[in-house]
PDB file of C-alpha atoms and ligand atoms in Angstrom:
ATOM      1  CA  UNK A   1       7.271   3.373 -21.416  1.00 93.00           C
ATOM      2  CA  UNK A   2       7.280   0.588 -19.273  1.00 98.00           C
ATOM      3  CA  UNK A   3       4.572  -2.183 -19.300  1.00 98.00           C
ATOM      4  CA  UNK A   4       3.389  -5.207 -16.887  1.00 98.00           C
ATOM      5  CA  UNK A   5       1.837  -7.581 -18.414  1.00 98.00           C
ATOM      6  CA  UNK A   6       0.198 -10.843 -16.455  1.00 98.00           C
ATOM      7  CA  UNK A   7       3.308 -11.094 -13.975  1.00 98.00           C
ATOM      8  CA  UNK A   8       3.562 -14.143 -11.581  1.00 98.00           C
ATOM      9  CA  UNK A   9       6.167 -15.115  -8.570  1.00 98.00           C
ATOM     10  CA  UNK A  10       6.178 -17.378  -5.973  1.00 97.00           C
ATOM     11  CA  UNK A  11       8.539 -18.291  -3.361  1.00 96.00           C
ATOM     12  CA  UNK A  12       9.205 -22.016  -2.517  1.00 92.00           C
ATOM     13  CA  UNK A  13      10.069 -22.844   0.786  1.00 88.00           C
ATOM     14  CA  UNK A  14      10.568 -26.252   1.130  1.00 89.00           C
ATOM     15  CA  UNK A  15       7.964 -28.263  -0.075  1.00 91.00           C
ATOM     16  CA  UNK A  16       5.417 -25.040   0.311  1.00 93.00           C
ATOM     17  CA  UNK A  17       4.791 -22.433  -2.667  1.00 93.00           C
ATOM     18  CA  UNK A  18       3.188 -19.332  -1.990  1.00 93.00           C
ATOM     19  CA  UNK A  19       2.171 -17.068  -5.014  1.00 96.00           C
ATOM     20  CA  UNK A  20       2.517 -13.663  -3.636  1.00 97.00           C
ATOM     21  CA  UNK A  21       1.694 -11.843  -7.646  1.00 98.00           C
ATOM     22  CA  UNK A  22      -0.828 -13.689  -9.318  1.00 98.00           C
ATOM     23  CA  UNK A  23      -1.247 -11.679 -12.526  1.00 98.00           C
ATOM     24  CA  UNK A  24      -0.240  -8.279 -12.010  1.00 98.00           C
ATOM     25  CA  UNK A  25      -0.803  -6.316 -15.022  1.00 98.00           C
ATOM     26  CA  UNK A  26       0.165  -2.240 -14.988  1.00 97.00           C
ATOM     27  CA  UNK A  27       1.716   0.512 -16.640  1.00 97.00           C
ATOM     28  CA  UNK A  28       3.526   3.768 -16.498  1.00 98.00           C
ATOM     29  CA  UNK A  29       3.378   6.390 -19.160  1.00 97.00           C
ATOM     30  CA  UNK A  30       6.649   8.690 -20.036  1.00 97.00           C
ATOM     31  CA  UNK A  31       7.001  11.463 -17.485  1.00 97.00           C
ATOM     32  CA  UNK A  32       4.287  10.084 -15.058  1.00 97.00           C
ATOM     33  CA  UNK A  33       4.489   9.839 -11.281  1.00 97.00           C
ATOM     34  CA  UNK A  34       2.654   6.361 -10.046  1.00 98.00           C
ATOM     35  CA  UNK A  35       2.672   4.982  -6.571  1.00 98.00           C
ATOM     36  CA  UNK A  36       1.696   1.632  -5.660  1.00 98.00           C
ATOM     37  CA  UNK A  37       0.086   0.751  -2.353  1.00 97.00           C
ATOM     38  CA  UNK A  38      -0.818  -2.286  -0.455  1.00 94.00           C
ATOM     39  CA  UNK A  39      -1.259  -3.838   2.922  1.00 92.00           C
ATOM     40  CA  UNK A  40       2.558  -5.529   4.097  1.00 91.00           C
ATOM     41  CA  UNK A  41       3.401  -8.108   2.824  1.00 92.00           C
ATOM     42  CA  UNK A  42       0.676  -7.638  -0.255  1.00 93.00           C
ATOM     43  CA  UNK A  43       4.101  -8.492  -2.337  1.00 95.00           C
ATOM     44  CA  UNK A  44       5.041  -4.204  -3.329  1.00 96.00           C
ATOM     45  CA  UNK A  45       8.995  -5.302  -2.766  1.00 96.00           C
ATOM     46  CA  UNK A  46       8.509  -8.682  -4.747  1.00 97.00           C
ATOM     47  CA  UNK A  47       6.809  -6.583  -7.796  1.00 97.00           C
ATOM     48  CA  UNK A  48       9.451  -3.540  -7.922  1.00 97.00           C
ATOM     49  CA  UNK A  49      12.547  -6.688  -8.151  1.00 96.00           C
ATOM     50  CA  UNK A  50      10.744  -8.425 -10.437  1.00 97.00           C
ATOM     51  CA  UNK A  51      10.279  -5.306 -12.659  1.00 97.00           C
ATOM     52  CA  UNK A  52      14.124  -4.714 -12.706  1.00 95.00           C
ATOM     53  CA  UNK A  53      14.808  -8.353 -12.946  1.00 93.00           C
ATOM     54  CA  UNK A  54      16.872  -8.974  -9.605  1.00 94.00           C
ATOM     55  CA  UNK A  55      14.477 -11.676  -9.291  1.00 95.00           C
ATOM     56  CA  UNK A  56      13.691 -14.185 -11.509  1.00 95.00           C
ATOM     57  CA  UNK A  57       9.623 -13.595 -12.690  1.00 96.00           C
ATOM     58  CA  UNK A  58       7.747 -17.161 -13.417  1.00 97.00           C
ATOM     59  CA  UNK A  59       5.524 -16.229 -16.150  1.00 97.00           C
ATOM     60  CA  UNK A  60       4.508 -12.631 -17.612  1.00 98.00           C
ATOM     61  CA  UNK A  61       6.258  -9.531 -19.047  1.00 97.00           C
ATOM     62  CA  UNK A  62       7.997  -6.469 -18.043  1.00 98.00           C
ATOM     63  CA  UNK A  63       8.433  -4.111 -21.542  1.00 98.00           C
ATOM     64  CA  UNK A  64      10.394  -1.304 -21.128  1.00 96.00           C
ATOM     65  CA  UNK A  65       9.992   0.912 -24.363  1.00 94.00           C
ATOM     66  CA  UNK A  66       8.630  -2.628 -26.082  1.00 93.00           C
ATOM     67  CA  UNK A  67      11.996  -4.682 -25.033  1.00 95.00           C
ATOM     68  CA  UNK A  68      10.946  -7.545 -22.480  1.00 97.00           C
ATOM     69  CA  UNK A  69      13.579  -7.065 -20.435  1.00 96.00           C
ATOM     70  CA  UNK A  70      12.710 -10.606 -18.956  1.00 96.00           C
ATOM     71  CA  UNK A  71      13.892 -12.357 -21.739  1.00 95.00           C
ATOM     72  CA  UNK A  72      17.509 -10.627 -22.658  1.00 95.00           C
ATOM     73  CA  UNK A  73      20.863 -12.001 -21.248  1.00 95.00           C
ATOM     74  CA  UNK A  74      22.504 -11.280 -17.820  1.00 93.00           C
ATOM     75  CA  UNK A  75      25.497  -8.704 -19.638  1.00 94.00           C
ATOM     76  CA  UNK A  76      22.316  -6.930 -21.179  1.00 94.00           C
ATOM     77  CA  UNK A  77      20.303  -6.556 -18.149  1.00 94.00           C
ATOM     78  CA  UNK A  78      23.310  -4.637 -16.246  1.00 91.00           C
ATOM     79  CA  UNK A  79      23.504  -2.091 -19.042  1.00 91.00           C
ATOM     80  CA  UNK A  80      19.472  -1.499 -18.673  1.00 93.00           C
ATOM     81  CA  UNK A  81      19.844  -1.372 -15.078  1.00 91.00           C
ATOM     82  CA  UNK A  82      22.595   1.189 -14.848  1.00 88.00           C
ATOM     83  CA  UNK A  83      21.335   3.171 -17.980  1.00 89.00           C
ATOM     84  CA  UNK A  84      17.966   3.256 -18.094  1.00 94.00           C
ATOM     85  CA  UNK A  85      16.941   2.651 -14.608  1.00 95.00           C
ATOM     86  CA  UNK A  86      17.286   4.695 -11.386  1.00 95.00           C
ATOM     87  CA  UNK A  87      16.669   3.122  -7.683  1.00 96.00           C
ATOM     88  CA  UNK A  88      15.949   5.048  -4.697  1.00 96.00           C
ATOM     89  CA  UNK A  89      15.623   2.455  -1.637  1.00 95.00           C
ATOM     90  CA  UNK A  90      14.230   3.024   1.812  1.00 93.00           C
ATOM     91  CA  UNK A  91      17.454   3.098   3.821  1.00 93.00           C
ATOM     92  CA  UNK A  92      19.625   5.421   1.105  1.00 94.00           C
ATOM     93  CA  UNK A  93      22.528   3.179   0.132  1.00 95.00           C
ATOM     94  CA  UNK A  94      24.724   5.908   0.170  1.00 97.00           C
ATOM     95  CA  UNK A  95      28.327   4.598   0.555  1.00 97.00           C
ATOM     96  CA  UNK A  96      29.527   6.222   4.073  1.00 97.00           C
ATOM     97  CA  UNK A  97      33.430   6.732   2.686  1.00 97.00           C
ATOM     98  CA  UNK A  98      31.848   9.145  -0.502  1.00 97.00           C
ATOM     99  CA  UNK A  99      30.883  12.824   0.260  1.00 98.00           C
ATOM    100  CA  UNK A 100      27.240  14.228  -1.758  1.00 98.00           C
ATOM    101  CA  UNK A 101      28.727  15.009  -4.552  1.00 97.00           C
ATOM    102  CA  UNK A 102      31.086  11.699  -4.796  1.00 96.00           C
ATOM    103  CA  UNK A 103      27.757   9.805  -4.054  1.00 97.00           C
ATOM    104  CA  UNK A 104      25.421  11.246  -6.783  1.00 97.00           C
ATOM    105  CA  UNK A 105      28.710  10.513  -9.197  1.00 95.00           C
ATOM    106  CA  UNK A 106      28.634   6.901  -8.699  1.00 93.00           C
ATOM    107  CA  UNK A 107      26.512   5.283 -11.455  1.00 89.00           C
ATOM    108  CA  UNK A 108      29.039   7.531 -13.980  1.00 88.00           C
ATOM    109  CA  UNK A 109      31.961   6.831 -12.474  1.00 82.00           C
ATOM    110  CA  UNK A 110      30.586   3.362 -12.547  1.00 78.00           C
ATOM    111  CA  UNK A 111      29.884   3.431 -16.240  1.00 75.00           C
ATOM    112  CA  UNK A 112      33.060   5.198 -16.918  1.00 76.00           C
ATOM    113  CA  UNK A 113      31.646   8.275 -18.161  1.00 80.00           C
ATOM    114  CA  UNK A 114      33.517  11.354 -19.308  1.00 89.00           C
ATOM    115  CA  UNK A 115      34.134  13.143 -16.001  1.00 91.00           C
ATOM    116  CA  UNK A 116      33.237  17.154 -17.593  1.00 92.00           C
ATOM    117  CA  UNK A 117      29.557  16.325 -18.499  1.00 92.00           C
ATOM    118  CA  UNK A 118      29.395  14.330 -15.191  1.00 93.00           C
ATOM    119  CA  UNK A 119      30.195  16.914 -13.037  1.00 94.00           C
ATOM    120  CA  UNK A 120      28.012  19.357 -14.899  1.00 95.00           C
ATOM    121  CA  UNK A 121      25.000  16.342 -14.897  1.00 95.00           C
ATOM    122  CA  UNK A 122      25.630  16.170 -10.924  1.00 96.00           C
ATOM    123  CA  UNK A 123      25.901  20.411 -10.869  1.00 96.00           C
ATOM    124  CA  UNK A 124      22.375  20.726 -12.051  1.00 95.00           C
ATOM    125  CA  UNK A 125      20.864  17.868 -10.126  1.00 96.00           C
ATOM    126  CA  UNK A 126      22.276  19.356  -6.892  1.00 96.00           C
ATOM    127  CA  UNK A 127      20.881  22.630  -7.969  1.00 94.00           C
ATOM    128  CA  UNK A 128      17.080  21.411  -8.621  1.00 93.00           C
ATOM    129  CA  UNK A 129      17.133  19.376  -5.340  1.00 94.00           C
ATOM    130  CA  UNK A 130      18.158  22.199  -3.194  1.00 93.00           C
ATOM    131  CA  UNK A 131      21.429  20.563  -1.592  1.00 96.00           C
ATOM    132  CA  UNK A 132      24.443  22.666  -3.012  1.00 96.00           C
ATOM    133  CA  UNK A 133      25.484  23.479   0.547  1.00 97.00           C
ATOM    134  CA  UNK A 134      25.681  19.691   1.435  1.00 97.00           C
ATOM    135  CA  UNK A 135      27.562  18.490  -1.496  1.00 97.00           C
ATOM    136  CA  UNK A 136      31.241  18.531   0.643  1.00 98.00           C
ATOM    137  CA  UNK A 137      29.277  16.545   3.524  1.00 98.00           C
ATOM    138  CA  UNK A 138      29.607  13.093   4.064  1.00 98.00           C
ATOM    139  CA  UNK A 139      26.080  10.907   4.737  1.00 98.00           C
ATOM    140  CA  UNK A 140      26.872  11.237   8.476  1.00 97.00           C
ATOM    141  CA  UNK A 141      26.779  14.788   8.389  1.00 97.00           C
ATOM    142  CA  UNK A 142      23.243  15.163   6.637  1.00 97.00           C
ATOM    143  CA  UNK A 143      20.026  14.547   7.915  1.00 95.00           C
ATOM    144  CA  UNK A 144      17.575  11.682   6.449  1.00 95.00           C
ATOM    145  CA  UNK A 145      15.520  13.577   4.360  1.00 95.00           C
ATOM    146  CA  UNK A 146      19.047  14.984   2.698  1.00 96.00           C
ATOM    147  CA  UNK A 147      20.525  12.455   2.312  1.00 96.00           C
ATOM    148  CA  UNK A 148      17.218  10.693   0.104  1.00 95.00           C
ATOM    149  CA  UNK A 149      17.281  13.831  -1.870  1.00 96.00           C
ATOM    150  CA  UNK A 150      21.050  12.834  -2.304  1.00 97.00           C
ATOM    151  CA  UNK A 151      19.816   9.332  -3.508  1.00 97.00           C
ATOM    152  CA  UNK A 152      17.202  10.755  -5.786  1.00 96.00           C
ATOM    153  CA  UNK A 153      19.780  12.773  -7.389  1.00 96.00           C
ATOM    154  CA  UNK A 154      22.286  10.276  -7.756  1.00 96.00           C
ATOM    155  CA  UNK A 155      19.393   7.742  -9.107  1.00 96.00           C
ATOM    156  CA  UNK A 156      18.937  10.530 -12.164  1.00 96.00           C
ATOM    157  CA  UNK A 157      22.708  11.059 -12.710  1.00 95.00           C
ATOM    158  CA  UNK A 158      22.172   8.622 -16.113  1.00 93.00           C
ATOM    159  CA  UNK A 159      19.244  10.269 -17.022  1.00 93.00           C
ATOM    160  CA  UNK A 160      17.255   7.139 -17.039  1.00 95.00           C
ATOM    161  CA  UNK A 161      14.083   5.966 -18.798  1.00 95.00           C
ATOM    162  CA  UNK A 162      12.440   4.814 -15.494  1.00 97.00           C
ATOM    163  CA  UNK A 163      12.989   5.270 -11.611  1.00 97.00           C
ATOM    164  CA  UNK A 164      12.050   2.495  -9.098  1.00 98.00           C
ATOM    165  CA  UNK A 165      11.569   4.146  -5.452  1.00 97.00           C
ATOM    166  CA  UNK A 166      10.862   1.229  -2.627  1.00 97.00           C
ATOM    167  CA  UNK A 167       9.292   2.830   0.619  1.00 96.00           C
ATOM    168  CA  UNK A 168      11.424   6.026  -0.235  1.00 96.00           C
ATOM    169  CA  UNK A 169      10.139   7.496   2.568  1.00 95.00           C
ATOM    170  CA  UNK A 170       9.699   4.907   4.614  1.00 93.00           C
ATOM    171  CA  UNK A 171      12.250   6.259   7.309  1.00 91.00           C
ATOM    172  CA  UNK A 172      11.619   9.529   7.465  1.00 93.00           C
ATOM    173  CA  UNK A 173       9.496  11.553   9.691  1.00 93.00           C
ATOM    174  CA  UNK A 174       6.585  14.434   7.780  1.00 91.00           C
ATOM    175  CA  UNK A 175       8.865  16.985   7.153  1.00 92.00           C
ATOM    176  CA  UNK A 176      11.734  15.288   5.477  1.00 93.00           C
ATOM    177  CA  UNK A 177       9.148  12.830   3.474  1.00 94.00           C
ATOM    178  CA  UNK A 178       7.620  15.864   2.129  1.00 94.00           C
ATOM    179  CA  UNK A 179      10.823  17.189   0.947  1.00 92.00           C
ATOM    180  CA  UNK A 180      11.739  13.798  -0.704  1.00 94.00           C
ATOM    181  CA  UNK A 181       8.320  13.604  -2.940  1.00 95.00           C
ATOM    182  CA  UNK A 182       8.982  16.925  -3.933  1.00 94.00           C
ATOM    183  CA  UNK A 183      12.178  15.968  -5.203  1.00 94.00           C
ATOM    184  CA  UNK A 184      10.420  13.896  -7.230  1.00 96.00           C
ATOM    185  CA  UNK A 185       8.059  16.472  -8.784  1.00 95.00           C
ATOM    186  CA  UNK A 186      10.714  18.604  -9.407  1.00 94.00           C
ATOM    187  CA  UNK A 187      12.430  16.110 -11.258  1.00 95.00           C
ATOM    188  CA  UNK A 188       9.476  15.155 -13.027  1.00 95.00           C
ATOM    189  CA  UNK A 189       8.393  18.537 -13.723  1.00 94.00           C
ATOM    190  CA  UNK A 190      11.670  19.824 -14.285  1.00 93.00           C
ATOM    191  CA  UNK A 191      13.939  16.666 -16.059  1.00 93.00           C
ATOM    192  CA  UNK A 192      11.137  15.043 -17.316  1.00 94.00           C
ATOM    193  CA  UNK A 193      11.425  12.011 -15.245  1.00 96.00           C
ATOM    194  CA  UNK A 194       9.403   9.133 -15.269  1.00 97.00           C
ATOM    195  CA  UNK A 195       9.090   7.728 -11.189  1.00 98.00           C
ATOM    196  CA  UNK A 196       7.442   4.241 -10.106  1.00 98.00           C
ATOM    197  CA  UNK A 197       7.135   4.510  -5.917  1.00 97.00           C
ATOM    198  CA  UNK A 198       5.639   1.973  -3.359  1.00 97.00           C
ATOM    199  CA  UNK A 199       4.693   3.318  -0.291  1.00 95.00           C
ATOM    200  CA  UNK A 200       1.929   2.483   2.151  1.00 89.00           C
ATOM    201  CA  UNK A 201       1.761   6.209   2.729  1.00 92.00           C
ATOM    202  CA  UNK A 202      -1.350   7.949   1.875  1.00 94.00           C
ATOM    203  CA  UNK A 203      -0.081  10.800   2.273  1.00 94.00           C
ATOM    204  CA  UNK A 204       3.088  10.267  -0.175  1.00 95.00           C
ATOM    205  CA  UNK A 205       0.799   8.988  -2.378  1.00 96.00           C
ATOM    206  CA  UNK A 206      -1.628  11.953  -2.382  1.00 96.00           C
ATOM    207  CA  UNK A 207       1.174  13.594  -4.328  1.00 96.00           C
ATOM    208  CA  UNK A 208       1.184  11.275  -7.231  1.00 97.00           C
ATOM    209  CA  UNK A 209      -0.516  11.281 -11.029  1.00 97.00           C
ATOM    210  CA  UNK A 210      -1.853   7.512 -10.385  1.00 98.00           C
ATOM    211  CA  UNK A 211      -1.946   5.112  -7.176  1.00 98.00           C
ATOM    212  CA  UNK A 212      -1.941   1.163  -8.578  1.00 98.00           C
ATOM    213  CA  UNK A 213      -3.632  -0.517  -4.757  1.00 97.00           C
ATOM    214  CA  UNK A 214      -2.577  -4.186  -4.441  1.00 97.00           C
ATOM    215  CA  UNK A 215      -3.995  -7.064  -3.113  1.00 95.00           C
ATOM    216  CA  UNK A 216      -4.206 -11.086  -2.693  1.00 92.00           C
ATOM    217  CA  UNK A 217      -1.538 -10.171  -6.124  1.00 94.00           C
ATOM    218  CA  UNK A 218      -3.496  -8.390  -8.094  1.00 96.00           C
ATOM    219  CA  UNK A 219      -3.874  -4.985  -9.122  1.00 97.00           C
ATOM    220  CA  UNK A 220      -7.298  -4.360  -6.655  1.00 96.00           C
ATOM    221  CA  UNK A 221      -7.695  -0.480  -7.833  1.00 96.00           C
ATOM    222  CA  UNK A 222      -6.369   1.958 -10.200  1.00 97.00           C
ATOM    223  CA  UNK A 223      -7.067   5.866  -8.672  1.00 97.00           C
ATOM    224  CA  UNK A 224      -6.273   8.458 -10.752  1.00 97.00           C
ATOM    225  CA  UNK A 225      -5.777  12.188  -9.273  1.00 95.00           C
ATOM    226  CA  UNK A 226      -8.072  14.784 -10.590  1.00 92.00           C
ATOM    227  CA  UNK A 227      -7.852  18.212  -9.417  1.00 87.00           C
ATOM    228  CA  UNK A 228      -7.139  18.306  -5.659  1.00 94.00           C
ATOM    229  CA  UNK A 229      -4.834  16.786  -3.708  1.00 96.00           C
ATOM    230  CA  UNK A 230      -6.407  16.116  -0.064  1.00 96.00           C
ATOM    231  CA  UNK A 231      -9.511  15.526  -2.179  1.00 96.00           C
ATOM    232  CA  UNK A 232      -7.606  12.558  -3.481  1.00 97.00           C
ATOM    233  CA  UNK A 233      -5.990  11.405  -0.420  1.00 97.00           C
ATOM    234  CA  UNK A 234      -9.066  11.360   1.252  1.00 96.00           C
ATOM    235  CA  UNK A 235     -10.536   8.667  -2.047  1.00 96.00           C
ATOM    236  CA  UNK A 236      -7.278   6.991  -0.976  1.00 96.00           C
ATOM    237  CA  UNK A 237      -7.981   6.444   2.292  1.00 96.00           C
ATOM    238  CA  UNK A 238     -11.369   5.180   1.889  1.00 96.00           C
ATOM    239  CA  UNK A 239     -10.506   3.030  -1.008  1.00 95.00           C
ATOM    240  CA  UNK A 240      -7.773   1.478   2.343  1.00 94.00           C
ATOM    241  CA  UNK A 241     -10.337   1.120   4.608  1.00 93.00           C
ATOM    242  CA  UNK A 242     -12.666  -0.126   2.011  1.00 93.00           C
ATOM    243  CA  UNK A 243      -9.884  -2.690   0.993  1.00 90.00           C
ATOM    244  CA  UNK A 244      -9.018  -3.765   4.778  1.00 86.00           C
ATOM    245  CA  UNK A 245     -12.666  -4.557   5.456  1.00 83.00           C
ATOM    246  CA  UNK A 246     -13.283  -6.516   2.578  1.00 78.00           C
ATOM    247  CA  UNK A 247     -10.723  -8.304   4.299  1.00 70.00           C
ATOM    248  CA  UNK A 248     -11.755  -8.380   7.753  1.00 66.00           C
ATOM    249  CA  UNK A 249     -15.284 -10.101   6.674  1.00 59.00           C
ATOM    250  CA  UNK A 250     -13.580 -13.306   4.741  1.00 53.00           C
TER     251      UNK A 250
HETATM  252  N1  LIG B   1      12.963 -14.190  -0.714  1.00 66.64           N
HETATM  253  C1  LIG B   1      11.788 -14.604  -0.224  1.00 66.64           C
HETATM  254  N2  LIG B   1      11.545 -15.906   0.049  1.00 66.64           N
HETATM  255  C2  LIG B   1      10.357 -16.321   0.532  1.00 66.64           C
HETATM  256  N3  LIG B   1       9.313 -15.494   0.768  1.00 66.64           N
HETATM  257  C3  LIG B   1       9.485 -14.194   0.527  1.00 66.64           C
HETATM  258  C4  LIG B   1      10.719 -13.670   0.018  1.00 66.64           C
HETATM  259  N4  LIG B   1      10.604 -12.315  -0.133  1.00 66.64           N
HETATM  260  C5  LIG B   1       9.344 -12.024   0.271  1.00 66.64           C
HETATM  261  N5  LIG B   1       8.673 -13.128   0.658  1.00 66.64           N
HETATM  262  C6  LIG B   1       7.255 -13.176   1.115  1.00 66.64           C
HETATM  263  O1  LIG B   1       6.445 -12.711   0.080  1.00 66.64           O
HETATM  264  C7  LIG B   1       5.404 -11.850   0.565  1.00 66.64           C
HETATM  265  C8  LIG B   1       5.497 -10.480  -0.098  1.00 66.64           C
HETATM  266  O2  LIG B   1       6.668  -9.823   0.368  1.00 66.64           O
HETATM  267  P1  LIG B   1       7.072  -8.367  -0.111  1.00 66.64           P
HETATM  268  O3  LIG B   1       7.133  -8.332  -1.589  1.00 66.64           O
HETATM  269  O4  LIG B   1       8.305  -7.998   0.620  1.00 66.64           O
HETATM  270  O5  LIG B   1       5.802  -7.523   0.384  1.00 66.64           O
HETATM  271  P2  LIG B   1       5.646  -5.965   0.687  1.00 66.64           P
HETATM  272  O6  LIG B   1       6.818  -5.246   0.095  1.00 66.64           O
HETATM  273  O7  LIG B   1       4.342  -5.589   0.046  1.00 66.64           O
HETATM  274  O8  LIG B   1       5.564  -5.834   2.170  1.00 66.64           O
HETATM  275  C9  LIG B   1       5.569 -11.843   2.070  1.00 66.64           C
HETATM  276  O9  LIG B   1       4.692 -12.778   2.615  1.00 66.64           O
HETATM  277  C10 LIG B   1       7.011 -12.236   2.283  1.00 66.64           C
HETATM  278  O10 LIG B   1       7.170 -12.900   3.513  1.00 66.64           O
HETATM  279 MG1  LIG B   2       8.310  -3.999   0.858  1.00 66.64          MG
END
């Protein structure tokens, strides 16, 4: 489904260049859940943009379903992005002026999409993510953990191929992050969904098929979960703590 191949960025400023991905080579199978880690500033942001092409990559690939979507033409790249990719971001990005309902409509309304199966599309998404008796409510109304289940939904309104999550939980305290990754299992367990996260949350991440750890930009360690969960959030955090005093020696 989608595939990184040998992906390189750096950011000029000035006269300096600093490669912050130096090769980062991953991939996510259909209906998989995959978080990436890293330490701040280890260049997670950086790789999600480059994967949906809002920046510019300097050399390597990003296939999704075999198109390099790093070669095709600005008018192309807004179709892929509003049909075949969802975005969840850490602050929401809910527009203020839209209620729930109006919110997780957007992308359709957007795409000018025939406003029966919409409604019935945004019906059942309110349904699986448990927020029917927000969908009148305004974002001010609802509390943070609603309103990313409110983003979540309105990132699978088009049904995509692939959704990008930065930090999803990134402002939310235990309970509400809790209720946001299992959003996403119900949406991969129940549409079929296919979700790339970065989070530096182990425990987030505990909940996930894969975790992809960066570092220096490159892929450092690939985990994968077998069997228990606290099992593997306990590999995680070693793998961390091995990771940050690798570091702490050079
Ligand atoms: N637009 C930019 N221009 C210059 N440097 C940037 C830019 N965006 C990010 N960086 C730098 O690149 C590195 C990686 O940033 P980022 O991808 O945001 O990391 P992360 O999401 O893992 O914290 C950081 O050192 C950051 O300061
Ligand atoms: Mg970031």
């Amino acid at each position: 489904m989608l595939k990184v191949n040998n992906l390189c960025k750096s950011y000029k400023n000035g006269e300096i260049e600093y490669e912050v991905l130096k090769g980062v080579s991953l991939n996510v199978k259909k209906g998989e859940l995959v978080a990436i880690m890293g330490p701040s500033g280890s260049g997670k942001t950086t790789l999600l943009n480059c994967i949906s092409c809002f920046i510019p990559v300097d050399r390597g690939e990003v296939l999704l379903e075999d198109i390099d979507i790093t070669k095709v033409s600005e008018g192309e790249l807004s179709k892929i992005r509003n049909k075949k990719l969802g975005f969840v971001f850490q602050d929401f990005m809910l527009l203020d002026g839209l209620s729930v309902f109006e919110n997780i409509c957007l992308p359709q309304i957007i795409s000018d999409s025939e406003v029966e199966s919409m409604e019935k599309r945004a019906n059942l998404l309110i349904d699986v993510f448990g927020i029917t008796h927000i969908k009148d409510k305004y974002p001010a109304e609802i509390s943070g953990g609603e309103k990313q289940r409110t983003a979540v939904a309105r990132a699978l309104i088009n049904d995509p191929l692939l959704i990008l999550a930065d930090e999803p939980t990134g402002n939310l305290d235990s309970k509400s992050s809790k209720s946001v990754i299992s959003a996403f299992q119900d949406a991969k367990k129940n549409l079929g969904a296919t979700i790339l996260m970065v989070t530096h949350d182990s425990f987030a991440a505990s909940f996930c098929d894969r975790v992809i750890i960066l570092k220096d930009g490159v892929v450092y360690k690939e985990l994968c979960r077998q069997g228990d969960r606290i099992k593997f959030m306990d590999q995680l955090l070693i793998t961390i703590k091995e990771m940050s005093g690798e570091s702490n020696e050079n």
